[in-house]
Tab-separated table of C-alpha atoms in Angstrom:
chain	number	residue	atom	x	y	z
A	1	LYS	CA	18.385	-78.446	-46.916
A	2	LYS	CA	16.214	-75.538	-48.004
A	3	GLU	CA	15.019	-72.970	-45.477
A	4	PHE	CA	12.109	-70.593	-45.109
A	5	LEU	CA	12.661	-66.983	-46.154
A	6	VAL	CA	11.099	-64.565	-43.648
A	7	GLU	CA	10.736	-60.869	-44.495
A	8	ILE	CA	9.449	-58.326	-41.963
A	9	SER	CA	8.277	-54.854	-42.917
A	10	GLY	CA	6.507	-52.889	-40.200
A	11	THR	CA	3.815	-55.255	-38.910
A	12	THR	CA	3.638	-57.334	-42.112
A	13	VAL	CA	5.460	-60.674	-42.127
A	14	THR	CA	5.985	-62.510	-45.431
A	15	ILE	CA	7.113	-66.147	-45.302
A	16	THR	CA	8.358	-67.935	-48.429
A	17	CYS	CA	8.115	-71.713	-48.453
A	18	PRO	CA	11.262	-73.658	-49.420
A	19	LEU	CA	9.108	-75.940	-51.591
A	20	THR	CA	8.718	-74.550	-55.092
A	21	GLU	CA	6.910	-77.197	-57.149
A	22	GLY	CA	3.308	-78.354	-56.918
A	23	ASN	CA	0.341	-76.912	-55.059
A	24	ILE	CA	1.578	-75.560	-51.697
A	25	VAL	CA	-0.832	-75.836	-48.769
A	26	TRP	CA	-0.259	-73.563	-45.770
A	27	GLU	CA	-1.320	-74.246	-42.190
A	28	PRO	CA	-2.959	-72.212	-40.802
A	29	ALA	CA	-4.654	-71.337	-44.079
A	30	ALA	CA	-3.389	-68.146	-45.733
A	31	THR	CA	-5.814	-65.231	-45.569
A	32	ASN	CA	-4.136	-63.125	-48.280
A	33	PRO	CA	-2.364	-65.517	-50.639
A	34	GLU	CA	0.063	-63.247	-52.526
A	35	SER	CA	1.307	-66.240	-54.440
A	36	ASN	CA	1.190	-69.953	-53.807
A	37	GLU	CA	4.625	-70.121	-52.162
A	38	LYS	CA	4.312	-66.928	-50.030
A	39	TYR	CA	2.397	-66.660	-46.781
A	40	VAL	CA	1.588	-63.102	-45.644
A	41	ILE	CA	0.613	-62.156	-42.077
A	42	GLU	CA	-0.608	-58.558	-41.924
A	43	ASN	CA	-0.848	-56.688	-38.604
A	44	HIS	CA	1.180	-59.356	-36.827
A	45	ASN	CA	0.916	-58.943	-33.036
A	46	SER	CA	4.417	-60.334	-32.195
A	47	SER	CA	2.961	-63.526	-30.699
A	48	PRO	CA	4.693	-66.817	-31.586
A	49	VAL	CA	3.082	-68.735	-34.467
A	50	ASN	CA	3.585	-72.232	-35.907
A	51	VAL	CA	3.427	-72.165	-39.719
A	52	SER	CA	3.848	-75.096	-42.056
A	53	CYS	CA	3.793	-75.533	-45.807
A	54	SER	CA	3.342	-78.836	-47.582
A	55	SER	CA	3.370	-79.977	-51.171
A	56	GLY	CA	2.909	-83.589	-52.223
A	57	GLY	CA	4.450	-85.683	-49.450
A	58	LYS	CA	6.894	-83.060	-48.202
A	59	LYS	CA	6.092	-80.783	-45.237
A	60	HIS	CA	8.202	-77.966	-43.786
A	61	ARG	CA	7.457	-76.378	-40.402
A	62	LEU	CA	8.446	-72.963	-39.050
A	63	TYR	CA	8.146	-71.601	-35.529
A	64	LEU	CA	7.875	-67.838	-35.999
A	65	ASN	CA	8.762	-65.718	-32.981
A	66	ALA	CA	9.255	-62.273	-34.501
A	67	ARG	CA	8.920	-58.940	-32.781
A	68	VAL	CA	7.313	-56.290	-34.972
A	69	CYS	CA	6.383	-52.644	-34.459
A	70	THR	CA	4.755	-49.928	-36.537
A	71	ASN	CA	7.439	-47.221	-36.243
A	72	CYS	CA	10.578	-49.387	-36.334
A	73	GLU	CA	13.567	-48.404	-38.422
A	74	GLU	CA	16.082	-51.051	-39.399
A	75	LEU	CA	19.717	-50.060	-39.064
A	76	ASP	CA	22.454	-51.932	-40.837
A	77	THR	CA	25.704	-52.773	-39.070
A	78	LEU	CA	27.663	-50.023	-40.834
A	79	ALA	CA	25.240	-47.325	-39.616
A	80	VAL	CA	25.463	-48.542	-36.008
A	81	ILE	CA	29.284	-48.608	-36.148
A	82	GLY	CA	29.265	-45.097	-37.650
A	83	ILE	CA	27.003	-43.738	-34.901
A	84	ILE	CA	29.149	-45.261	-32.139
A	85	THR	CA	32.381	-43.992	-33.740
A	86	ALA	CA	31.000	-40.461	-34.143
A	87	ASP	CA	29.827	-40.468	-30.528
A	88	LEU	CA	33.265	-41.535	-29.288
A	89	LEU	CA	35.036	-38.901	-31.417
A	90	ILE	CA	32.755	-36.136	-30.120
A	91	THR	CA	33.300	-37.304	-26.528
A	92	PHE	CA	37.094	-37.323	-26.929
A	93	GLY	CA	36.934	-33.887	-28.577
A	94	VAL	CA	35.059	-32.460	-25.605
A	95	LEU	CA	37.538	-34.092	-23.201
A	96	ILE	CA	40.491	-32.559	-25.050
A	97	LEU	CA	38.853	-29.107	-25.064
A	98	VAL	CA	38.143	-29.298	-21.333
A	99	TYR	CA	41.726	-30.438	-20.690
A	100	TYR	CA	43.284	-27.546	-22.623
A	101	PHE	CA	40.976	-24.898	-21.152
A	102	SER	CA	41.599	-26.129	-17.611
A	103	LYS	CA	45.362	-26.205	-18.315
A	104	ASP	CA	45.335	-22.522	-19.391
A	105	LYS	CA	43.410	-21.412	-16.292
A	106	GLY	CA	45.827	-23.339	-14.092
A	107	LYS	CA	48.780	-21.426	-15.591
A	108	ALA	CA	47.026	-18.063	-15.141
A	109	SER	CA	46.212	-18.704	-11.488
A	110	ALA	CA	49.731	-20.027	-10.785
A	111	SER	CA	51.369	-16.938	-12.288
A	112	ALA	CA	48.973	-14.610	-10.447
A	113	GLY	CA	49.711	-16.468	-7.228
A	114	SER	CA	53.464	-16.125	-7.644
A	115	ARG	CA	53.415	-12.310	-7.870
A	116	PRO	CA	51.954	-11.586	-4.427
A	117	ARG	CA	54.506	-13.960	-2.897
A	118	GLY	CA	57.293	-11.782	-4.257
A	119	GLN	CA	55.623	-8.643	-2.938
A	120	LYS	CA	55.069	-10.224	0.476
A	121	LEU	CA	58.757	-10.911	0.777
A	122	GLN	CA	59.481	-7.179	0.344
A	123	ARG	CA	56.872	-6.017	2.885
A	124	PRO	CA	57.264	-6.552	6.640
A	125	PRO	CA	54.990	-9.183	8.180
A	126	PRO	CA	51.595	-7.911	9.391
A	127	VAL	CA	51.127	-6.880	13.020
A	128	PRO	CA	49.466	-9.716	14.991
A	129	ASN	CA	45.894	-9.148	16.089
A	130	PRO	CA	45.747	-8.371	19.849
A	131	ASP	CA	42.572	-10.506	20.184
A	132	TYR	CA	44.668	-13.563	19.440
A	133	GLU	CA	47.702	-12.889	21.614
A	134	PRO	CA	49.232	-15.895	23.384
A	135	ILE	CA	48.098	-16.458	26.980
A	136	ARG	CA	50.535	-14.941	29.452
A	137	LYS	CA	51.356	-16.636	32.734
A	138	GLY	CA	49.535	-14.028	34.831
A	139	GLN	CA	46.266	-14.292	32.882
A	140	ARG	CA	45.726	-18.071	33.076
A	141	GLU	CA	42.940	-17.715	35.672
A	142	VAL	CA	40.814	-15.785	33.147
A	143	TYR	CA	40.736	-18.849	30.947
A	144	ALA	CA	40.600	-21.459	33.761
A	145	GLY	CA	36.799	-21.842	33.424
A	146	LEU	CA	37.144	-22.827	29.770
A	147	GLU	CA	37.809	-26.529	29.914
A	148	SER	CA	38.257	-28.579	26.821
A	149	ARG	CA	35.175	-30.588	25.979
A	150	GLY	CA	35.557	-34.002	24.454
A	151	PHE	CA	33.634	-33.914	21.180
Protein backbone atom coordinates (compact mmCIF):
# COMPACT_ATOMS: atom_id res chain seq x y z
CA LYS A 1 0.00 0.00 0.00
CA LYS A 2 1.43 3.35 -1.04
CA GLU A 3 1.13 6.37 1.24
CA PHE A 4 1.02 10.12 0.86
CA LEU A 5 4.27 12.02 1.40
CA VAL A 6 3.69 15.20 3.44
CA GLU A 7 6.42 17.84 3.72
CA ILE A 8 6.06 20.91 5.95
CA SER A 9 8.29 23.95 5.68
CA GLY A 10 7.19 27.00 7.65
CA THR A 11 3.55 27.52 6.66
CA THR A 12 3.86 25.70 3.31
CA VAL A 13 2.58 22.12 3.15
CA THR A 14 3.46 19.95 0.13
CA ILE A 15 1.55 16.69 -0.34
CA THR A 16 2.73 14.06 -2.85
CA CYS A 17 0.12 11.66 -4.16
CA PRO A 18 0.96 7.93 -4.02
CA LEU A 19 -0.44 7.55 -7.55
CA THR A 20 2.22 8.20 -10.17
CA GLU A 21 0.70 7.34 -13.55
CA GLY A 22 -2.02 9.15 -15.48
CA ASN A 23 -3.59 12.56 -14.95
CA ILE A 24 -3.93 13.15 -11.19
CA VAL A 25 -6.96 15.16 -10.06
CA TRP A 26 -6.82 16.80 -6.62
CA GLU A 27 -9.80 17.68 -4.43
CA PRO A 28 -10.05 20.47 -3.46
CA ALA A 29 -8.51 21.73 -6.69
CA ALA A 30 -4.84 22.73 -6.43
CA THR A 31 -4.23 26.48 -6.57
CA ASN A 32 -0.49 26.27 -7.31
CA PRO A 33 0.13 22.99 -9.12
CA GLU A 34 3.91 22.49 -8.77
CA SER A 35 3.62 19.25 -10.66
CA ASN A 36 0.75 16.91 -11.35
CA GLU A 37 1.46 14.62 -8.39
CA LYS A 38 2.24 17.37 -5.81
CA TYR A 39 -0.35 19.45 -4.01
CA VAL A 40 0.96 22.64 -2.37
CA ILE A 41 -0.88 24.57 0.36
CA GLU A 42 0.80 27.92 1.01
CA ASN A 43 0.08 29.91 4.19
CA HIS A 44 -1.65 26.94 5.80
CA ASN A 45 -3.61 28.04 8.89
CA SER A 46 -3.23 24.73 10.85
CA SER A 47 -6.90 23.84 10.37
CA PRO A 48 -7.71 20.22 9.46
CA VAL A 49 -8.20 19.58 5.73
CA ASN A 50 -9.46 16.60 3.71
CA VAL A 51 -7.39 16.13 0.54
CA SER A 52 -7.82 13.44 -2.07
CA CYS A 53 -6.06 12.56 -5.29
CA SER A 54 -7.49 10.34 -7.99
CA SER A 55 -6.24 8.95 -11.26
CA GLY A 56 -8.28 6.64 -13.47
CA GLY A 57 -10.43 4.57 -11.11
CA LYS A 58 -8.15 4.83 -8.08
CA LYS A 59 -8.69 7.44 -5.34
CA HIS A 60 -6.56 8.10 -2.25
CA ARG A 61 -7.76 10.27 0.64
CA LEU A 62 -5.75 12.12 3.29
CA TYR A 63 -6.95 13.84 6.44
CA LEU A 64 -4.34 16.52 7.09
CA ASN A 65 -4.16 17.84 10.65
CA ALA A 66 -0.79 19.58 10.72
CA ARG A 67 0.30 22.38 13.00
CA VAL A 68 2.45 24.97 11.25
CA CYS A 69 4.11 28.20 12.35
CA THR A 70 6.24 30.87 10.71
CA ASN A 71 9.22 30.86 13.10
CA CYS A 72 9.42 27.13 13.88
CA GLU A 73 12.74 25.32 13.94
CA GLU A 74 12.80 21.57 13.54
CA LEU A 75 15.11 19.71 15.89
CA ASP A 76 16.23 16.19 15.20
CA THR A 77 16.34 13.59 17.96
CA LEU A 78 20.13 13.78 18.33
CA ALA A 79 20.01 17.55 18.98
CA VAL A 80 17.32 17.15 21.66
CA ILE A 81 19.29 14.36 23.38
CA GLY A 82 22.43 16.52 23.24
CA ILE A 83 20.67 19.52 24.80
CA ILE A 84 19.21 17.40 27.63
CA THR A 85 22.57 15.70 28.29
CA ALA A 86 24.43 19.03 28.39
CA ASP A 87 21.83 20.46 30.77
CA LEU A 88 22.18 17.48 33.12
CA LEU A 89 26.00 17.67 33.07
CA ILE A 90 25.95 21.39 33.87
CA THR A 91 23.47 20.80 36.71
CA PHE A 92 25.59 18.02 38.22
CA GLY A 93 28.70 20.20 37.87
CA VAL A 94 27.05 23.00 39.82
CA LEU A 95 25.89 20.52 42.49
CA ILE A 96 29.42 19.16 42.89
CA LEU A 97 30.89 22.68 43.16
CA VAL A 98 28.34 23.67 45.80
CA TYR A 99 29.03 20.44 47.71
CA TYR A 100 32.81 20.99 47.79
CA PHE A 101 32.58 24.68 48.69
CA SER A 102 30.12 23.98 51.50
CA LYS A 103 32.36 21.13 52.74
CA ASP A 104 35.38 23.49 52.99
CA LYS A 105 33.42 26.13 54.93
CA GLY A 106 32.15 23.45 57.30
CA LYS A 107 35.74 22.41 58.11
CA ALA A 108 36.83 26.02 58.67
CA SER A 109 33.97 26.77 61.06
CA ALA A 110 34.48 23.48 62.93
CA SER A 111 38.19 24.17 63.47
CA ALA A 112 37.50 27.77 64.53
CA GLY A 113 34.86 26.50 66.93
CA SER A 114 37.21 24.00 68.53
CA ARG A 115 39.84 26.60 69.51
CA PRO A 116 37.67 28.70 71.83
CA ARG A 117 36.54 25.51 73.58
CA GLY A 118 40.14 24.79 74.51
CA GLN A 119 40.65 28.34 75.75
CA LYS A 120 37.43 28.22 77.77
CA LEU A 121 38.67 25.17 79.60
CA GLN A 122 41.75 27.13 80.76
CA ARG A 123 39.79 30.20 81.93
CA PRO A 124 37.55 30.17 85.02
CA PRO A 125 33.81 30.25 84.35
CA PRO A 126 32.27 33.74 84.08
CA VAL A 127 30.70 35.38 87.13
CA PRO A 128 26.89 34.95 87.05
CA ASN A 129 24.86 38.06 86.38
CA PRO A 130 23.21 39.32 89.62
CA ASP A 131 20.01 40.18 87.68
CA TYR A 132 19.46 36.48 87.15
CA GLU A 133 20.24 35.14 90.61
CA PRO A 134 18.04 32.29 91.86
CA ILE A 135 15.10 33.30 94.07
CA ARG A 136 15.97 33.01 97.74
CA LYS A 137 13.44 31.81 100.30
CA GLY A 138 13.09 35.23 101.93
CA GLN A 139 12.34 37.06 98.67
CA ARG A 140 9.46 34.90 97.39
CA GLU A 141 6.85 37.56 98.26
CA VAL A 142 8.45 39.97 95.76
CA TYR A 143 7.60 37.57 92.98
CA ALA A 144 4.25 36.35 94.39
CA GLY A 145 2.26 38.74 92.15
CA LEU A 146 3.81 37.22 89.03
CA GLU A 147 1.61 34.25 88.32
CA SER A 148 2.20 32.02 85.37
CA ARG A 149 -0.22 32.71 82.56
CA GLY A 150 -1.45 29.86 80.44
CA PHE A 151 -0.55 30.75 76.86
